[in-house]
Coordinates of C-alpha atoms in Angstrom, one line a residue:
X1 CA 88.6 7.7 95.2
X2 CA 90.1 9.0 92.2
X3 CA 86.4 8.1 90.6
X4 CA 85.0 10.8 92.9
X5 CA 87.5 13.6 92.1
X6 CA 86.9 13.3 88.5
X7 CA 83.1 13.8 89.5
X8 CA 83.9 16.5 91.8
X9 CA 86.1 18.3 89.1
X10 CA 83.5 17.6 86.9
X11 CA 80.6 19.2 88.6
X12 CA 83.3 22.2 89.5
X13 CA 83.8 22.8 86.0
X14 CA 80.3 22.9 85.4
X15 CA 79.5 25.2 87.7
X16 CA 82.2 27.5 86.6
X17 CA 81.3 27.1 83.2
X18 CA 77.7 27.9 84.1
X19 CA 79.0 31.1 85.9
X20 CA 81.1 31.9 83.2
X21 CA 77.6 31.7 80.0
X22 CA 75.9 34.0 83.0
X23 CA 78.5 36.6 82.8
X24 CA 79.0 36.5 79.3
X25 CA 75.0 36.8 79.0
X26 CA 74.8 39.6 81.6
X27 CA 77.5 41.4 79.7
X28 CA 75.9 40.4 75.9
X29 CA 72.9 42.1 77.6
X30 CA 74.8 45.1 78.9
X31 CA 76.5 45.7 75.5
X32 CA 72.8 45.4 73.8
X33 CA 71.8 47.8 76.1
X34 CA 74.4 50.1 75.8
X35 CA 74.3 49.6 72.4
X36 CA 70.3 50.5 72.0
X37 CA 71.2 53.7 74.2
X38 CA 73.7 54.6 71.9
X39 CA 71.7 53.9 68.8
X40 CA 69.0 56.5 70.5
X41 CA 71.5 58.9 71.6
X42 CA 73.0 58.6 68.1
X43 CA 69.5 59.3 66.5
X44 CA 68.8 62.4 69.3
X45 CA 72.1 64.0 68.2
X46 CA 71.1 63.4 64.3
X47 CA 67.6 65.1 65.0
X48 CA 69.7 68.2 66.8
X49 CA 72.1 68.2 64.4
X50 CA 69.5 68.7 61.7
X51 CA 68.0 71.2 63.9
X52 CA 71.2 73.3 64.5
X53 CA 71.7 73.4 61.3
X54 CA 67.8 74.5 60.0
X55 CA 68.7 77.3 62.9
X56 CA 71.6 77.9 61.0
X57 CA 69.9 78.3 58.1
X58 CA 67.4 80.6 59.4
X59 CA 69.7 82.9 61.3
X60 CA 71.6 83.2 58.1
X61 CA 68.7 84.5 56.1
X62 CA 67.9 86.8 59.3
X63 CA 71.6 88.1 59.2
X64 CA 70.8 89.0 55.1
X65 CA 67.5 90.6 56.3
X66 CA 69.4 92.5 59.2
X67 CA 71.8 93.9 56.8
X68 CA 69.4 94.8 54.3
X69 CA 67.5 96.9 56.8
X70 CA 70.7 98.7 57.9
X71 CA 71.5 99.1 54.3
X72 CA 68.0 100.8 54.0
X73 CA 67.8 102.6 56.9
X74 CA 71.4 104.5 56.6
X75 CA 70.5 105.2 52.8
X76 CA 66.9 106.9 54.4
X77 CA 69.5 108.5 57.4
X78 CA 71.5 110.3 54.6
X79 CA 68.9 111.1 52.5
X80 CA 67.1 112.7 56.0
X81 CA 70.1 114.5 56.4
X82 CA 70.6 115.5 53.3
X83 CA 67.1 116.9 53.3
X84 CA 67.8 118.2 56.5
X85 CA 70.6 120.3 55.1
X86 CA 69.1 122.0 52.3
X87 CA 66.1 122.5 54.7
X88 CA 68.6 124.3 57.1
X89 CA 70.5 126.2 54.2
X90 CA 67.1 127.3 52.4
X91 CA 66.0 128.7 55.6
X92 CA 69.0 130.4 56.7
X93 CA 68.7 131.9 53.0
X94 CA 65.2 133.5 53.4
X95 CA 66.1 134.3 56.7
X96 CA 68.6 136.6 55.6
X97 CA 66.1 137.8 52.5
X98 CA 63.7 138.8 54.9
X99 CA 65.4 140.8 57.1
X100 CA 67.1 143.2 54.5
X101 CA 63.8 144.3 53.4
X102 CA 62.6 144.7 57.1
X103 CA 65.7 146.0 58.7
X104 CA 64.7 148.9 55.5
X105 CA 61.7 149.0 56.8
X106 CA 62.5 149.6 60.4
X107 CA 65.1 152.4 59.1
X108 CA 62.2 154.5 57.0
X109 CA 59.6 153.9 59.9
X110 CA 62.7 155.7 62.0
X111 CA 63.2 158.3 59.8
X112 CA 59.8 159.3 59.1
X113 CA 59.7 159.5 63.0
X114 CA 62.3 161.7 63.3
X115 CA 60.0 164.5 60.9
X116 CA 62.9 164.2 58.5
X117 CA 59.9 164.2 55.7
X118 CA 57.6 167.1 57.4
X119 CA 55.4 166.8 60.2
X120 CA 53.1 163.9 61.3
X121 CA 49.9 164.2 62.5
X122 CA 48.9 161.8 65.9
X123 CA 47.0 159.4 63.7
X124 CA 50.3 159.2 61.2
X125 CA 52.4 158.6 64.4
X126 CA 50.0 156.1 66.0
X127 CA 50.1 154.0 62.0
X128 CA 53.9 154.2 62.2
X129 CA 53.8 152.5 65.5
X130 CA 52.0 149.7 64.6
X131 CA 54.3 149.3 61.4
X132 CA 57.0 149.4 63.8
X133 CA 55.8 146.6 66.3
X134 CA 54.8 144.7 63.4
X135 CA 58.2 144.5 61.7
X136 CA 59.9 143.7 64.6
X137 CA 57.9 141.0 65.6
X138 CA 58.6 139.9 62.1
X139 CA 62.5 140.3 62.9
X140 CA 62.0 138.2 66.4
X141 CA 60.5 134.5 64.2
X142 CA 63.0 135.1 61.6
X143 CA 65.6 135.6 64.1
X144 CA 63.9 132.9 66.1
X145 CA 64.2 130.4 62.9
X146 CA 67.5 131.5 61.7
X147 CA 68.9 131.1 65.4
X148 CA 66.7 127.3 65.2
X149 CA 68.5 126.2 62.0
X150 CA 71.8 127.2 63.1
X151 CA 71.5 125.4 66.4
X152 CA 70.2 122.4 64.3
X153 CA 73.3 122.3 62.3
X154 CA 75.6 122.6 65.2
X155 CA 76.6 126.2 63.9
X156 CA 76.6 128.0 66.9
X157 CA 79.4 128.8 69.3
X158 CA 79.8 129.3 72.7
X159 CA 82.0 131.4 74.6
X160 CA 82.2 129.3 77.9
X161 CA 82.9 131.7 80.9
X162 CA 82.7 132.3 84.5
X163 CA 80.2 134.6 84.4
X164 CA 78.5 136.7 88.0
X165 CA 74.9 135.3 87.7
X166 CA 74.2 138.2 89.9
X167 CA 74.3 140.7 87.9
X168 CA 73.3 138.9 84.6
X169 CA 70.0 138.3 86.6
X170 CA 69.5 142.0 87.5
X171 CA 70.1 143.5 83.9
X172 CA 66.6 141.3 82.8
X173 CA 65.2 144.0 85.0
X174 CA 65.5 146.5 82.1
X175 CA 63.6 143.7 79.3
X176 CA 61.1 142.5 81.9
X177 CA 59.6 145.2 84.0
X178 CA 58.3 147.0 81.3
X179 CA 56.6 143.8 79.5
X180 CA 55.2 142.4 83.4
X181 CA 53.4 146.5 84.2
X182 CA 51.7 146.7 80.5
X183 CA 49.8 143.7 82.0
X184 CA 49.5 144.2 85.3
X185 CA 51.5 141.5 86.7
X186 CA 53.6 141.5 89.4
X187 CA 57.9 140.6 88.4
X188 CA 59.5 139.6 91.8
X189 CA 63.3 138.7 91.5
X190 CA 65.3 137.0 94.2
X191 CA 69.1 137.4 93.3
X192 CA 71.8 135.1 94.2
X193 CA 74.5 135.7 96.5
X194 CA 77.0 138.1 95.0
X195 CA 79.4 135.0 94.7
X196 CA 77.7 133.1 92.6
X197 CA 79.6 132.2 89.2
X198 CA 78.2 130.6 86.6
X199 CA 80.3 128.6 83.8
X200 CA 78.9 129.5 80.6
X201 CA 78.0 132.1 77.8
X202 CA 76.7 135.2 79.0
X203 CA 74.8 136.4 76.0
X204 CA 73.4 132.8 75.4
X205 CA 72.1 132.2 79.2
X206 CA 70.8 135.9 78.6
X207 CA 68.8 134.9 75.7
X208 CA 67.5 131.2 77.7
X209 CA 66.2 133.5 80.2
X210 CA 64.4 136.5 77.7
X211 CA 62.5 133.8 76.0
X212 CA 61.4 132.2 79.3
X213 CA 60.7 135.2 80.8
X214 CA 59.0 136.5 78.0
X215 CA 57.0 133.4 77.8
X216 CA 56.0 133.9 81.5
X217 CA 54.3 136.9 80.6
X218 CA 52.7 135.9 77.6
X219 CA 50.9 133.4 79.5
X220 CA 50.3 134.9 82.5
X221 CA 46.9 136.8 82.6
X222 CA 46.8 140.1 83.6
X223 CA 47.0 140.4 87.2
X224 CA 48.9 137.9 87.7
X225 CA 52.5 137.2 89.5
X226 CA 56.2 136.2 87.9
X227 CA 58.8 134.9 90.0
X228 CA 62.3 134.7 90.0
X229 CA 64.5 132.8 92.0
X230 CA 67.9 130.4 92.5
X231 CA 68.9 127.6 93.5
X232 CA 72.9 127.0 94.2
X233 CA 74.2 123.1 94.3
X234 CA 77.5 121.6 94.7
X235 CA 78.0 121.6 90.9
X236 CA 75.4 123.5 89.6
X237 CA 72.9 126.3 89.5
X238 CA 69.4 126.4 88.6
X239 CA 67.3 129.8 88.0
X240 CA 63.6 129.0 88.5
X241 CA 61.0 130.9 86.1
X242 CA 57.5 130.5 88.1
X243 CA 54.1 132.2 86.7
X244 CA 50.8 131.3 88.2
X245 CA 49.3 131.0 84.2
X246 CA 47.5 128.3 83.0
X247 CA 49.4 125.4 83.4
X248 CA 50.3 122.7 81.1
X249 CA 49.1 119.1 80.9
X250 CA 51.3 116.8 82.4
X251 CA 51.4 114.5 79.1
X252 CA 52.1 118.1 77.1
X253 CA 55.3 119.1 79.2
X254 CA 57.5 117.2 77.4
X255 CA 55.9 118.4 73.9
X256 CA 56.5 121.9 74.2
X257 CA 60.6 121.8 73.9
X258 CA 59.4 120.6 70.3
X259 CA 60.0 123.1 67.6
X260 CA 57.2 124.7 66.3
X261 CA 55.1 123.1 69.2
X262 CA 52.0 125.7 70.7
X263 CA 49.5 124.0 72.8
X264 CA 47.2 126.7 71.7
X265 CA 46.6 125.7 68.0
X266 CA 44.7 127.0 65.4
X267 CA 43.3 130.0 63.5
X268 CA 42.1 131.5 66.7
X269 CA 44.9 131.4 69.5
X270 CA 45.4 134.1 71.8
X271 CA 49.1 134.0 71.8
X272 CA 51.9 134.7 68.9
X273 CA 54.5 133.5 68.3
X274 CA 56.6 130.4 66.5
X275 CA 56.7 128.0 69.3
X276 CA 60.8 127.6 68.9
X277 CA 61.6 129.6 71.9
X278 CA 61.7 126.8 74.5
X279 CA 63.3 124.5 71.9
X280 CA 66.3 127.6 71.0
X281 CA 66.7 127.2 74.8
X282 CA 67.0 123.9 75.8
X283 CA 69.3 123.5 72.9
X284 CA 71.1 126.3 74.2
X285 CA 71.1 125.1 77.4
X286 CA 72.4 121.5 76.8
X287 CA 74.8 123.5 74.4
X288 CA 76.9 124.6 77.5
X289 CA 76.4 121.3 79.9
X290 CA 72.9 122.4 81.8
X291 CA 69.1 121.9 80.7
X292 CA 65.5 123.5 80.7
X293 CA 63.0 121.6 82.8
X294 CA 59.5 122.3 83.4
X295 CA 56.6 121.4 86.2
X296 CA 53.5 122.6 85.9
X297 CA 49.8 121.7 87.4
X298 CA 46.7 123.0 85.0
X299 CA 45.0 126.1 86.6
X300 CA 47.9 126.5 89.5
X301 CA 51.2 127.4 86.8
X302 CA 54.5 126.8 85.7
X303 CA 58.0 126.7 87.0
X304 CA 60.8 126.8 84.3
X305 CA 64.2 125.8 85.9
X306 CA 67.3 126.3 83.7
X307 CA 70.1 124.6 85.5
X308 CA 74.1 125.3 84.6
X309 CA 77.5 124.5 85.8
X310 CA 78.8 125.9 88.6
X311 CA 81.9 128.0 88.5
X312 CA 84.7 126.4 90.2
X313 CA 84.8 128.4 94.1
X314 CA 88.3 128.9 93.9
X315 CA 87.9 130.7 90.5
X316 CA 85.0 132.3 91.7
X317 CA 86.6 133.8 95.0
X318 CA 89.5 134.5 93.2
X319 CA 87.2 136.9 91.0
X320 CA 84.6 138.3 93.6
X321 CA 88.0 139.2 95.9
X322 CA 89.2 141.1 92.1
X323 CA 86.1 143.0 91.9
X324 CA 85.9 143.8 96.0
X325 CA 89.5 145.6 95.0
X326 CA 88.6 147.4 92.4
X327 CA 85.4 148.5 93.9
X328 CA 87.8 150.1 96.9
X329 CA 90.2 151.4 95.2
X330 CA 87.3 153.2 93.0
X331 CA 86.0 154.5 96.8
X332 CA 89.7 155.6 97.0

């Protein structure tokens, strides 16, 4: 008996012993493997690592090139404005050189008028005329430059009011009418309600809508029609300026708010003028919170909108139930 134990203890040990060198190998093996994988992941983050830092490298010398163009490109900013400045001081200079001598101009033409020097035949008259119209065309592009410069430097003011569009509208009667009947053309104006208040500068709207006005005539041909009309938003007001001229190109309509921008170049255009009247009036515009937008379809015309701020309707009310006093107490 105690012969067979010590075989059956034997062969036990054995086998446990064999179980135990197939552990120990499957875990040798799992440790090699693990082992290789880590060797590979260590080599994979070694070949990133290198590659983060070549990334490094090159973002480094991108940063340097970034602020070297910044560096360049704020120097050629202030040089740009500086040139911009003496540009804007040079021409508010001659500006004012140039209309001394014509305002003199304008005041002889006047007096020789008047017969102040002896008569003037009908031919004399007819030359004065023309010296007449021709310096104050010459006052209207100086004035148009002057007021171009100043709007470019931030230089001019506004005096921001609630203003009755009303009866800013139906004073352009007096500036238009005469300009639309030398040509033929038929001015039709819509007014607003009575009620309508506009917040902004009187004398600057007045001028937005003189130039596009004038504009409308210039390039509407004879026989033709102008229009007049408004619009009243929530918030805002917009006075439409609609001539049935020639139109503009739909790729040009953006072009001619540029200064000094006539889509009828060269020597032999049929229309004066300096081409900052639209510019002077969208910057005017956007000056007191509104804008100057145009549509237009070649051979069919052009609508000029200027929209503005609305007056607030209690201020507005407020004012129209003033002047509805004062008109009956005048009736009084």
């Amino acid at each position: 008996m105690p012969f067979t134990f010590a075989k059956v203890n034997a062969v036990i040990r054995a086998v446990r012993m064999s179980r135990q060198r197939e552990i120990a190998a499957a875990r040798m093996a799992a440790l090699e493997e693990s082992n290789h994988l880590l060797q590979t992941q260590a080599r994979q983050l070694e070949l990133q690592t290198n590659e983060a830092r070549e990334l490094a490298h090159e973002l480094a010398l991108t940063n340097e090139e970034l602020r070297a163009v910044i560096s360049e490109a704020r120097k050629a900013w202030a040089a740009a404005d500086a040139a911009n400045r003496s540009k804007a001081e040079f021409l508010t200079v001659m500006s004012h050189e140039l209309r001394t001598p014509l305002n003199s101009i304008g005041g002889y033409v006047d007096l020789l008028e008047m017969e102040l020097r002896g008569p003037l035949t009908d031919a004399q008259k007819s030359d004065l005329a023309r010296i007449k119209r021709s310096q104050h065309h010459l006052l209207g592009i100086i004035n148009d430059i002057l007021n171009f410069t100043r709007l470019e430097a931030t230089e001019i003011k506004f005096d921001i009011i609630d203003v009755p569009l009303r009866a800013l509208i139906g004073d352009l009667d007096a500036v238009v009418s005469p300009l639309a009947r030398a040509k033929s053309i038929a001015y039709r104006c819509t007014s607003p309600p009575v009620n309508v208040y506009a917040r902004t500068d009187a004398d600057k709207l007045r001028q937005i809508m003189i130039n596009l006005l004038s504009n409308a005539v210039k390039f509407t041909p004879e026989g033709g029609r102008i229009r007049l009309s408004c619009t009243v938003l929530e918030k805002s007001v917009s006075i439409h300026v609609e001539d049935n001229g020639p139109g503009i190109p739909h790729d040009k309509q953006e072009a001619v708010f540029q200064p000094f921008v006539q889509l009828d170049q060269g020597l032999t255009r049929t229309t004066e003028g300096t081409g900052l009247g639209l510019a002077i009036s969208r910057g005017l515009a956007r000056g007191m919170g509104g804008d100057v937008q145009v549509r237009s379809d070649v051979g069919v015309g052009s609508v000029f909108t200027v929209t503005i701020p609305l007056a607030s309707p209690r201020t507005s009310s407020i004012e129209s139930s003033a002047a509805s006093a004062s008109g009956a107490m005048r009736a009084d």
